[in-house]
XYZ file of C-alpha atoms in Angstrom:
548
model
C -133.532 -48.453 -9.074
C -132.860 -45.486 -7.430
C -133.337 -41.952 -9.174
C -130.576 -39.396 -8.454
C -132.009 -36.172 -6.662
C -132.318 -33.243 -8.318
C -129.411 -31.547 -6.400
C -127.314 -34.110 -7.932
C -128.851 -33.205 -11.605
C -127.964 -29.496 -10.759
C -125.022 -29.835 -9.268
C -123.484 -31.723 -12.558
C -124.782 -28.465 -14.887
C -127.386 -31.362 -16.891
C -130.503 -29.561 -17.152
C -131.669 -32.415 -19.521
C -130.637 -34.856 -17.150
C -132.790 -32.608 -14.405
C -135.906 -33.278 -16.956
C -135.535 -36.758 -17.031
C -134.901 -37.641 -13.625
C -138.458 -36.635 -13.077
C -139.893 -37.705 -16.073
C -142.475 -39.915 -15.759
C -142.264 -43.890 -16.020
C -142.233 -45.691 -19.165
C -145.671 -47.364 -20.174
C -145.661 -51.051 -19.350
C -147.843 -54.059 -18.934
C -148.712 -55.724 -15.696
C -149.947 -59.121 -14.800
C -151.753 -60.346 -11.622
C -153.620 -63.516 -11.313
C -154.875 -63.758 -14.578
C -155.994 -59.886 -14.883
C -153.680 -57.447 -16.184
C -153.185 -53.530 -16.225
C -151.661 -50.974 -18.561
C -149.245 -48.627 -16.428
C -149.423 -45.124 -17.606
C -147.441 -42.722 -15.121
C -147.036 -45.796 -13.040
C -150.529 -46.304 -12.465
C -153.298 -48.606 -14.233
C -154.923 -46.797 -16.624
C -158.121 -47.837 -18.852
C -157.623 -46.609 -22.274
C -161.029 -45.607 -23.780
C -159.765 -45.065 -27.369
C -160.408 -44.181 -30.585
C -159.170 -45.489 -33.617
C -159.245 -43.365 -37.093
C -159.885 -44.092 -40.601
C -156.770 -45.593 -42.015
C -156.017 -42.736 -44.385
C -156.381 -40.135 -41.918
C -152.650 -40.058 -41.249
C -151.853 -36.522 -42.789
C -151.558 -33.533 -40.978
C -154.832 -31.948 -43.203
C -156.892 -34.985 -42.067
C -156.538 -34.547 -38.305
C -158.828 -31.352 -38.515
C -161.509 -34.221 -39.019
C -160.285 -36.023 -36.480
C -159.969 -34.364 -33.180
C -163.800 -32.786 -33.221
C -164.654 -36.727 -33.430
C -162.425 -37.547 -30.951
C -163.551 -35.189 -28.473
C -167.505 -36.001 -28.767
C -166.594 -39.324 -27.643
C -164.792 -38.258 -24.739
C -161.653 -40.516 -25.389
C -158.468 -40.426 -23.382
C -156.496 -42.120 -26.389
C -155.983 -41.989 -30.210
C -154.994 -44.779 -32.138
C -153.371 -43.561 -35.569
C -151.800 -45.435 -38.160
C -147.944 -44.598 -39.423
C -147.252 -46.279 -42.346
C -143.966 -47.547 -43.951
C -144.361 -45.375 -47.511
C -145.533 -42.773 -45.399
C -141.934 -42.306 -43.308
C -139.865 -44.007 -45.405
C -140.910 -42.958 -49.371
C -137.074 -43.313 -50.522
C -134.803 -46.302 -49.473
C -133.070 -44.944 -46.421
C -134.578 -41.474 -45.906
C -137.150 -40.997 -42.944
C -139.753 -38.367 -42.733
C -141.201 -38.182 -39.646
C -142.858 -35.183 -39.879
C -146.101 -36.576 -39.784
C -145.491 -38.084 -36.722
C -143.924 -34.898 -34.776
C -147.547 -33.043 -36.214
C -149.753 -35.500 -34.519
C -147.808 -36.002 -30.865
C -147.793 -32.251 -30.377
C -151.630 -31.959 -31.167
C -152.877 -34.739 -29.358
C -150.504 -33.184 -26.305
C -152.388 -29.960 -27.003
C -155.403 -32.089 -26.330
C -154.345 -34.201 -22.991
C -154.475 -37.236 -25.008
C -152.177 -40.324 -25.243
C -151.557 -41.902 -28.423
C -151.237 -45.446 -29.607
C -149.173 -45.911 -33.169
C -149.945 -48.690 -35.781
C -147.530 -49.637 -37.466
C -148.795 -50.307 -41.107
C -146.032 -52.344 -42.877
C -145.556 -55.515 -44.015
C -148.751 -56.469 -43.528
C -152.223 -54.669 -43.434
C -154.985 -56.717 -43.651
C -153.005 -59.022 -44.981
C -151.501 -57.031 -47.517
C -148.869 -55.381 -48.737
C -150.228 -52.010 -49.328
C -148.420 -49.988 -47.270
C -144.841 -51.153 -48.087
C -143.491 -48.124 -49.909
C -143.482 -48.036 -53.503
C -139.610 -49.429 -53.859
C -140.494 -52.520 -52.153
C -143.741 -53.059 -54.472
C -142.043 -52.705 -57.909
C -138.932 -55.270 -56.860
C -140.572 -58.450 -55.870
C -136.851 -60.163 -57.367
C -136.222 -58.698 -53.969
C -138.673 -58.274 -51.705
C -140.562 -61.770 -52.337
C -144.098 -62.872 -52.420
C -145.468 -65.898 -50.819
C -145.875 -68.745 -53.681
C -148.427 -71.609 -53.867
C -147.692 -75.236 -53.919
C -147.682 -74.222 -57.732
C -144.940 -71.639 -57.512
C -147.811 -68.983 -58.456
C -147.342 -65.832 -56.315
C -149.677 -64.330 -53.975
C -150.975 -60.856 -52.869
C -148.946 -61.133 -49.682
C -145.168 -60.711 -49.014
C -143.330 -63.861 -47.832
C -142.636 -63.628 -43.949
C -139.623 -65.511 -45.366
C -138.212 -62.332 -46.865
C -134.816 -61.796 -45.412
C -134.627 -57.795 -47.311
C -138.140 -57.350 -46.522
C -137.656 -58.145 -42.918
C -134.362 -56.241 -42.986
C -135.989 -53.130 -44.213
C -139.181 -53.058 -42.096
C -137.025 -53.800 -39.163
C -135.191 -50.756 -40.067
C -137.533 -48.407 -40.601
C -139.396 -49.224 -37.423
C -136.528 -49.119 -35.711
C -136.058 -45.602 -37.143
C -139.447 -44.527 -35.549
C -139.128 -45.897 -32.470
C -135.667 -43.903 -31.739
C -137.232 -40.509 -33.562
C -140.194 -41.403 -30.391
C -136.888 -41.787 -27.875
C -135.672 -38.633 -29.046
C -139.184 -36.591 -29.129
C -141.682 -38.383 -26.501
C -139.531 -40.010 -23.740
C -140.106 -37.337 -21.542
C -143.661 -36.573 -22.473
C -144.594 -40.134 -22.942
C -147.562 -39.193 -25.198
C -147.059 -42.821 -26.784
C -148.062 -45.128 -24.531
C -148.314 -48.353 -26.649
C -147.323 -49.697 -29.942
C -148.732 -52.247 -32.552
C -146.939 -53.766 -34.847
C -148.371 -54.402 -38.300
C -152.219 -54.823 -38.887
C -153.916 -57.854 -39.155
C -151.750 -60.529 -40.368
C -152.290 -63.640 -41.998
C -153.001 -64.203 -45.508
C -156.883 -65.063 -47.078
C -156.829 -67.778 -50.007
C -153.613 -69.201 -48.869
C -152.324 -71.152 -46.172
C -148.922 -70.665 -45.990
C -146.398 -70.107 -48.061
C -144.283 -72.951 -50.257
C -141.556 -71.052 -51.506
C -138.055 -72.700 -51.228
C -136.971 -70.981 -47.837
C -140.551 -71.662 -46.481
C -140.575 -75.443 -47.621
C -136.687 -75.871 -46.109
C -138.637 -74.728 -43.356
C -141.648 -76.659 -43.114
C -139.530 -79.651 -43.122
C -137.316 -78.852 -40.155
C -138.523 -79.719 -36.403
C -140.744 -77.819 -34.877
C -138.740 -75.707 -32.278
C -138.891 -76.233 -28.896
C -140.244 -73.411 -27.190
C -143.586 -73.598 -29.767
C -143.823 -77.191 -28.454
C -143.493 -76.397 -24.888
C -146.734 -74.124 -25.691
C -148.269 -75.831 -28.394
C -147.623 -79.043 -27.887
C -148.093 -82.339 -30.485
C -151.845 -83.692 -31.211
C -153.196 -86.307 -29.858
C -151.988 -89.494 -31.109
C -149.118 -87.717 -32.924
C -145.130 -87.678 -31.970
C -143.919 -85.206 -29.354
C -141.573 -84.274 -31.977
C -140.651 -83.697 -35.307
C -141.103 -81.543 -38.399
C -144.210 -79.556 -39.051
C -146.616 -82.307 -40.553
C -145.331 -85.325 -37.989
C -146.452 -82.534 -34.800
C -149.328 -81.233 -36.027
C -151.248 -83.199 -38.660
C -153.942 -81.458 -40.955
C -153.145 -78.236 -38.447
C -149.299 -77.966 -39.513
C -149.491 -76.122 -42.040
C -151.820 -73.172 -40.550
C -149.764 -73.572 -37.511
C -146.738 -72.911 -39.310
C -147.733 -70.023 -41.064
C -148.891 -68.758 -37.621
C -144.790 -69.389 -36.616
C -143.351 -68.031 -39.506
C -145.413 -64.871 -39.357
C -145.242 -64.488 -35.631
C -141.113 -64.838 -35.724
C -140.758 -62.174 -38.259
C -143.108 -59.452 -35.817
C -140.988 -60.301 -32.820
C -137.562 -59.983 -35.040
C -139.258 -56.349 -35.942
C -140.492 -55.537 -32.350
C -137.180 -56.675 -30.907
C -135.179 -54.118 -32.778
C -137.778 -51.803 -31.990
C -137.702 -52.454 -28.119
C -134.020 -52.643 -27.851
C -133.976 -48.034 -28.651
C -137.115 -47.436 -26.987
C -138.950 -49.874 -25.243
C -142.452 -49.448 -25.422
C -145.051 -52.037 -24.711
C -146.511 -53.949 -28.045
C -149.586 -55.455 -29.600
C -150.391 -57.542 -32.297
C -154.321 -57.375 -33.606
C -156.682 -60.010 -34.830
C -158.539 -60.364 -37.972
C -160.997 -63.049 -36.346
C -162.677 -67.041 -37.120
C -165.751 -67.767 -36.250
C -165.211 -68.194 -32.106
C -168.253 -70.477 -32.076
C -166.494 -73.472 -34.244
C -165.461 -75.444 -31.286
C -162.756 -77.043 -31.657
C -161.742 -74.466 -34.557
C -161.348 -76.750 -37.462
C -158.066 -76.775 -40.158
C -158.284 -74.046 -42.116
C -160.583 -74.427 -45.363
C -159.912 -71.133 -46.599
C -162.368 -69.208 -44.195
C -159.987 -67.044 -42.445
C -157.127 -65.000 -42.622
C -154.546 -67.769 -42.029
C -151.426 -67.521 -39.806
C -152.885 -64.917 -38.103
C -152.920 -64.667 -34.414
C -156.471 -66.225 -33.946
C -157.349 -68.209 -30.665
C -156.325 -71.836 -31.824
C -152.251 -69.937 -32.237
C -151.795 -67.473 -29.633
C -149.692 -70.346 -27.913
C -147.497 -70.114 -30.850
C -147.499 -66.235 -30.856
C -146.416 -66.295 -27.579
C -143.454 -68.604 -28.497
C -142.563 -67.069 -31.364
C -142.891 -63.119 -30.427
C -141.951 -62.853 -26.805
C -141.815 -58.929 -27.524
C -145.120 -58.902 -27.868
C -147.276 -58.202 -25.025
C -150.961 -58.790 -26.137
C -153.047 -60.250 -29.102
C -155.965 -58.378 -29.281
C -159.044 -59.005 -30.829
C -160.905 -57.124 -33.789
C -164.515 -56.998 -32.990
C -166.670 -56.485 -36.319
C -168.995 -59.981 -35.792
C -171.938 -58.306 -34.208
C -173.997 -61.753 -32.993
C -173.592 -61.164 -29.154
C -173.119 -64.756 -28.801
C -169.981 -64.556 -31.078
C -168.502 -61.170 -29.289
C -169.108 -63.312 -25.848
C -166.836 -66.366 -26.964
C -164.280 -64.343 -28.529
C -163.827 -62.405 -24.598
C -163.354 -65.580 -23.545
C -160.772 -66.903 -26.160
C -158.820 -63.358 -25.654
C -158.603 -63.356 -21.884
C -156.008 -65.805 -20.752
C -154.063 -66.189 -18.283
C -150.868 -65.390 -20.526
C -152.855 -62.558 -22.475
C -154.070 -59.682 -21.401
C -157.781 -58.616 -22.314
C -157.510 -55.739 -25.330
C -159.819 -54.682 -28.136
C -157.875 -52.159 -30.244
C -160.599 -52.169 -32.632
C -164.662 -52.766 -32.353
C -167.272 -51.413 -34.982
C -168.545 -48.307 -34.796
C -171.992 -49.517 -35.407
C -174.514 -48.408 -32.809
C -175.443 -52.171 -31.996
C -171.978 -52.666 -30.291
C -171.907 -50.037 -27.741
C -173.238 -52.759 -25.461
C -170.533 -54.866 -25.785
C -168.086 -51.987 -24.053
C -170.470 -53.119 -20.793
C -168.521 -56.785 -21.122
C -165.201 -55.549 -22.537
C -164.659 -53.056 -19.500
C -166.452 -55.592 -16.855
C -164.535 -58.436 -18.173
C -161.227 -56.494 -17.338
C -159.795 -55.008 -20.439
C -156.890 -53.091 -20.349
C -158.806 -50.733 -22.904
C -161.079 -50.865 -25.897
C -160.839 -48.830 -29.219
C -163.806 -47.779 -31.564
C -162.773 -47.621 -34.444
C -163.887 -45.593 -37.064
C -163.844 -42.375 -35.036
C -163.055 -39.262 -37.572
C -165.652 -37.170 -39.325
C -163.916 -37.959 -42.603
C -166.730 -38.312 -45.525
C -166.687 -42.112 -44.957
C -168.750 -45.201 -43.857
C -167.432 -48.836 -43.618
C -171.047 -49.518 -43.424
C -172.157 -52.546 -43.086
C -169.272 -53.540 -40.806
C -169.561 -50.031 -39.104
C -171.939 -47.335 -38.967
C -173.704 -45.540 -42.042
C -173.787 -41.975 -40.403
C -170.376 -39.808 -40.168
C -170.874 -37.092 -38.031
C -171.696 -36.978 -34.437
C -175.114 -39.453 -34.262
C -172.181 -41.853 -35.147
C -170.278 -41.104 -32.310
C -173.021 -40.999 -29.136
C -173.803 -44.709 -28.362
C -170.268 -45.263 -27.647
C -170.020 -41.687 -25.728
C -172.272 -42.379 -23.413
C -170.674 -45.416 -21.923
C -167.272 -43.729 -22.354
C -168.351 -40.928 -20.356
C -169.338 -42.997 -17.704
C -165.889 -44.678 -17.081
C -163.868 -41.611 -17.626
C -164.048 -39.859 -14.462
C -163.396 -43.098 -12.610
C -161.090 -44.935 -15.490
C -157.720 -44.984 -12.901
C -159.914 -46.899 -10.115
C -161.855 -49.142 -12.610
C -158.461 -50.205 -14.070
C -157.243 -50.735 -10.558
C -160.342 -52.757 -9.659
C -160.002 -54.915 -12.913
C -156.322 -55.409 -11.966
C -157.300 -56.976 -8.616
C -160.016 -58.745 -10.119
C -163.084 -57.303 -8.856
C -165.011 -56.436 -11.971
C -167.519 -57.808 -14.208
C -170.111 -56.950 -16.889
C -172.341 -58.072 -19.886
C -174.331 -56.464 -22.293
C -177.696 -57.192 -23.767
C -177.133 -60.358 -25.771
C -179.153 -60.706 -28.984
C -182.176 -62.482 -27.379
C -182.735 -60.399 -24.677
C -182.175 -63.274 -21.758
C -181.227 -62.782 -18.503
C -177.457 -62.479 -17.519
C -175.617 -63.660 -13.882
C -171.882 -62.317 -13.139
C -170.401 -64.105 -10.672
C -168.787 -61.752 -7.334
C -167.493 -62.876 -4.454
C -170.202 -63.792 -2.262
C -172.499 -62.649 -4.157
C -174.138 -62.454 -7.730
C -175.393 -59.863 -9.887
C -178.498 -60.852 -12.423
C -178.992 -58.386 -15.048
C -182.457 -58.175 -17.271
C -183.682 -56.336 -20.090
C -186.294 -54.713 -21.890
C -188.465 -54.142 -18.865
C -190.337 -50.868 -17.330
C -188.362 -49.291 -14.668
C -191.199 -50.173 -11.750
C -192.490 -52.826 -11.448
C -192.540 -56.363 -12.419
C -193.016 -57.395 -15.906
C -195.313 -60.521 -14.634
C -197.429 -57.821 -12.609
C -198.876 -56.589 -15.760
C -199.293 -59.120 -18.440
C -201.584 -56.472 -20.632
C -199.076 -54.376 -20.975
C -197.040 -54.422 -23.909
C -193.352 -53.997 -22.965
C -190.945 -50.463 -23.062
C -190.259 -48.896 -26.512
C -186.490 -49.719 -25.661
C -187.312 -53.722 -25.498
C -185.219 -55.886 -27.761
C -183.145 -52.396 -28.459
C -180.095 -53.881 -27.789
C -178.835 -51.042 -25.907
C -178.765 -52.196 -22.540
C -175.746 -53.418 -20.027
C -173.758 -52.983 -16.690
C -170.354 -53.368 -15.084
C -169.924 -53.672 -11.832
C -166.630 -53.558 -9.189
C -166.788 -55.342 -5.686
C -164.896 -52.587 -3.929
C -165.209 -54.497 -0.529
C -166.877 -57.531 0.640
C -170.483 -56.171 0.848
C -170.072 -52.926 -1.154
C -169.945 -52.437 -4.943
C -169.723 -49.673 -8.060
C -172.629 -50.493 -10.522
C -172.660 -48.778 -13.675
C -175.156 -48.761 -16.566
C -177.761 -48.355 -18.760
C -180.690 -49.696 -20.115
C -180.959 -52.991 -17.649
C -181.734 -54.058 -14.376
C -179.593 -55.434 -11.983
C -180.353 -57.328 -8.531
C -177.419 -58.359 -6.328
C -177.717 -61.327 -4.847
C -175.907 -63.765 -2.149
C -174.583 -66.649 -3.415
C -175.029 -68.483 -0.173
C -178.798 -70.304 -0.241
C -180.305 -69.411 2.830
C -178.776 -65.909 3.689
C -180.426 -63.210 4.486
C -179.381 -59.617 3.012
C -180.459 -55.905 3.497
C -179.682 -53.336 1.294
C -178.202 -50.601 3.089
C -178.007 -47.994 1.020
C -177.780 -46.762 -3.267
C -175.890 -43.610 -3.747
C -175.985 -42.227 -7.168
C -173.398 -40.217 -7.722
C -169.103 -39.684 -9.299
C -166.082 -39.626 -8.408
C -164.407 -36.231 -8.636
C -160.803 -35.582 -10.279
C -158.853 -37.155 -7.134
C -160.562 -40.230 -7.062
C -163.072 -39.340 -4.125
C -166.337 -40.594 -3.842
C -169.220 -37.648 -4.549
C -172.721 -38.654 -3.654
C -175.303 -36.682 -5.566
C -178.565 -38.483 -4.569
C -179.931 -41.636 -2.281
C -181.983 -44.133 -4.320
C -184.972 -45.662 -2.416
C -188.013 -46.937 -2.492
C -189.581 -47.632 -5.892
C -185.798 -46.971 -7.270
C -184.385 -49.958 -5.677
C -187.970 -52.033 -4.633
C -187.239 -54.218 -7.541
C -183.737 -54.038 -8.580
C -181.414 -50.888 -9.448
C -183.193 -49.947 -12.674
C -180.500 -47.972 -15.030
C -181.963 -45.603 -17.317
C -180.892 -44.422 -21.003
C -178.589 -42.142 -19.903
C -175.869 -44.183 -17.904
C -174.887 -43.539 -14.285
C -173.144 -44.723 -11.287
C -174.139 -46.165 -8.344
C -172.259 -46.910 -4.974
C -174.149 -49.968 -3.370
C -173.691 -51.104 0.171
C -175.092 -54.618 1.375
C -175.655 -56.068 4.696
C -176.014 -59.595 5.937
C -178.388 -60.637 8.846
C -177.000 -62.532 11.840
């Protein structure tokens, strides 16, 4: 489409119309190959976040909040808005909150994601405003096969939906009117973890009339029937012992898109829905036995999600299982080549700075901390103990690593040229896979040397610190951005036989319009055995040559 000039916008008298014909893009998602970007300005952009405390939503609280923000050195702020928040009478909207936290985040050059806490938040219901709690008559709970009602609201709810889909709607058209031109809101999720614990679906009477129906069409065509099972048919015919999880997973999915439609129809703004997570390592994930939140967008049902909420863009996954083995298969569960890579929330604990090495390598679009206010609080043991600014620094340091260069790195992951691990729990030896080449990063050795030169000496005082990882972008054929800490990494040929030459190891950044600045040359006992990457992260521009 084809912008009119600003003559044009003059000549007609519209000074608004003058603002907005240079106003920047809208945010949107972009797919390529299997990788993905988020456009911000209409360019990638890597969204180093940073998620607050859920009751920091108040103007008073955001004083605790931005000092937090800034020692991490994010670009973003994830914030919740909540239904009883905007919407405390039926039918009047207070967005004040709202108008308070754009303006200061603009003050501060940051973008902002809103969470939509509604219908569901953690499964519950705690955020619906207070007239939707005291009138269950109208705003239903899900029942058991014994009638008995549950904590959660049914996703069967035809006022509930009505009502959330209106007030969200509300919101997004107060962000039309407000942000459009500043685009401080660059992404939106809708409701909080979804899915319901103790209960795995619901079996009231619009939910049962449902259950016995056939399964639609377009969840087929993406989830199709089990093995041995009909390619048709109602709920328990498709899908066996899975059918009822599955359906859940339908019914909750539909109402999200039927709110997120409404939403994107005023002000389209690209959407997420985020994962209260299964154990990743129960392969294949069994029928639900009441160990997990069903219904909600876990691996085994992102098929349905997509069939069910095409206004969704992403399913992202919560990150609060610290086993490295467990944060490694849920990456791979995530990425897909119809979802995009996204963490919009990982544990503030200082064991899981690591994993931002793999997130960012792996191609994320972003990844959110969350956690990150100086409020008086701990979700210790899921997060860290500490509130102030120790609680802060493991992720900081790795943040402010990627931030001068975030624009290229999300261009590289785009294209597909990225890839990273951190230091898994037993301290092995990992191998990313390049084109051409290979990179093998170790652990918990001394920065010369190595360790089978000296088998009386007892290894570094960082050993088994699970601290350690790299990322690394093949920015041409022979030539690559390594970025670290804590590891060593050797690149490698893939071909057996070939012979390689380094050819050079700058250390250095790239300065604010995206140019290469080399501060020093590594060589010699820096590179003799491997590019050893201290505490303190940094960059690295390699070069490689092959021998005729």
């Amino acid at each position: 489409m084809r912008l009119p000039g600003l003559r044009s916008c003059l000549a007609a008298g519209l000074w608004l119309a003058v603002l907005l014909c240079h106003a920047a893009p809208p945010p949107r998602l972009t797919q390529h190959d299997g990788r993905a970007a988020l456009l911000v300005d209409g360019q990638p952009f890597l969204m180093l976040g940073a998620q607050v405390h859920n009751s920091s939503n108040y103007p008073a609280a955001l004083a605790q909040v931005w000092p937090a923000v800034k020692d991490l050195g994010a670009n973003t702020v994830a914030v919740p808005v909540a239904w009883e928040q905007v919407e405390p009478e039926d039918g009047r909207f207070d967005f004040r909150f709202v108008d308070t936290l754009l303006a200061q985040a603009r003050q501060r050059g940051l973008r902002v994601v809103l969470l939509w806490f509604a219908t569901w938040k953690n499964t519950s219901a705690q955020y619906t405003p207070a007239w939707v709690k005291l009138d269950p008559a109208r705003y239903p709970p899900m029942r058991d096969a014994e009638g008995k009602p549950s904590y959660c609201l049914s996703p069967f709810g035809e006022a509930t939906l009505a009502r959330d889909r209106r007030a969200f709607t509300a919101l997004m058209a107060h962000l039309k009117k407000t942000d459009a031109r500043r685009r401080t809101v660059i992404l939106v999720q809708v409701q909080n973890e979804v899915g319901t614990y103790g209960l795995v679906r619901d079996h009231g009477p619009q939910a049962e009339a449902a259950f016995a129906q056939v399964v639609p069409a377009a969840v087929l065509a993406r989830q199709p029937a089990l093995p041995g099972r009909p390619a048709s048919g109602n709920w328990r015919e498709v899908y066996g012992d899975y059918a009822d999880e599955y359906f859940h997973a339908w019914a909750i999915a539909r109402y999200i898109d039927a709110v997120a439609r409404a939403g994107r129809q005023v002000y389209d703004l690209p959407m997420y829905v985020n994962a209260a997570l299964r154990d990743p390592l129960e392969q294949p994930p069994l029928p639900w036995k009441n160990n997990f939140a069903a219904g909600g967008p876990t691996p085994e049902v992102i098929a349905i999600y997509k069939a069910a909420a095409p206004h969704i863009d992403v399913v992202g996954a919560d990150l609060y299982q610290a086993e490295s083995a467990k944060v490694e298969a849920t990456l791979g569960q995530f990425q897909r080549a119809d979802n995009a890579l996204f963490v919009p929330e990982i544990s503030n604990a200082p064991a899981y700075a690591r994993y931002l090495w793999a997130i960012l390598g792996r191609g994320a679009i972003g990844v959110v901390p969350f956690g990150i206010d100086y409020f008086a609080y701990s979700n210790a043991p899921l997060g860290a103990v500490a509130t102030d600014r120790s609680m802060v620094a493991p992720f900081a340091t790795v943040f402010a690593a990627f931030a001068p260069m975030q624009r290229q790195w999300a261009r590289w992951s785009l294209e597909g040229r990225t890839a990273g691990a951190g230091e898994p729990d037993d301290g092995a030896e990992r191998r990313l896979p390049l084109k051409g080449w290979q990179a093998r990063l170790s652990f918990g050795e001394w920065m010369f040397g190595d360790k089978a030169w000296f088998p009386n000496v007892a290894p570094p005082a960082w050993a088994g610190s699970k601290q350690g990882g790299a990322a690394i972008a093949q920015i041409g054929a022979d030539e690559f951005i390594v970025v670290g800490q804590r590891s060593r990494v050797r690149i490698e040929p893939t071909d057996v036989g070939a012979r390689t030459v380094l050819l050079s190891a700058e250390q250095g950044r790239f300065d604010a319009r995206g140019r290469w600045v080399a501060e020093r040359r590594w060589n010699g006992d820096q590179v003799d055995h491997g590019f050893n990457l201290p505490a303190t992260p940094v960059v690295l521009r390699v070069r490689m040559g092959r021998l005729k």
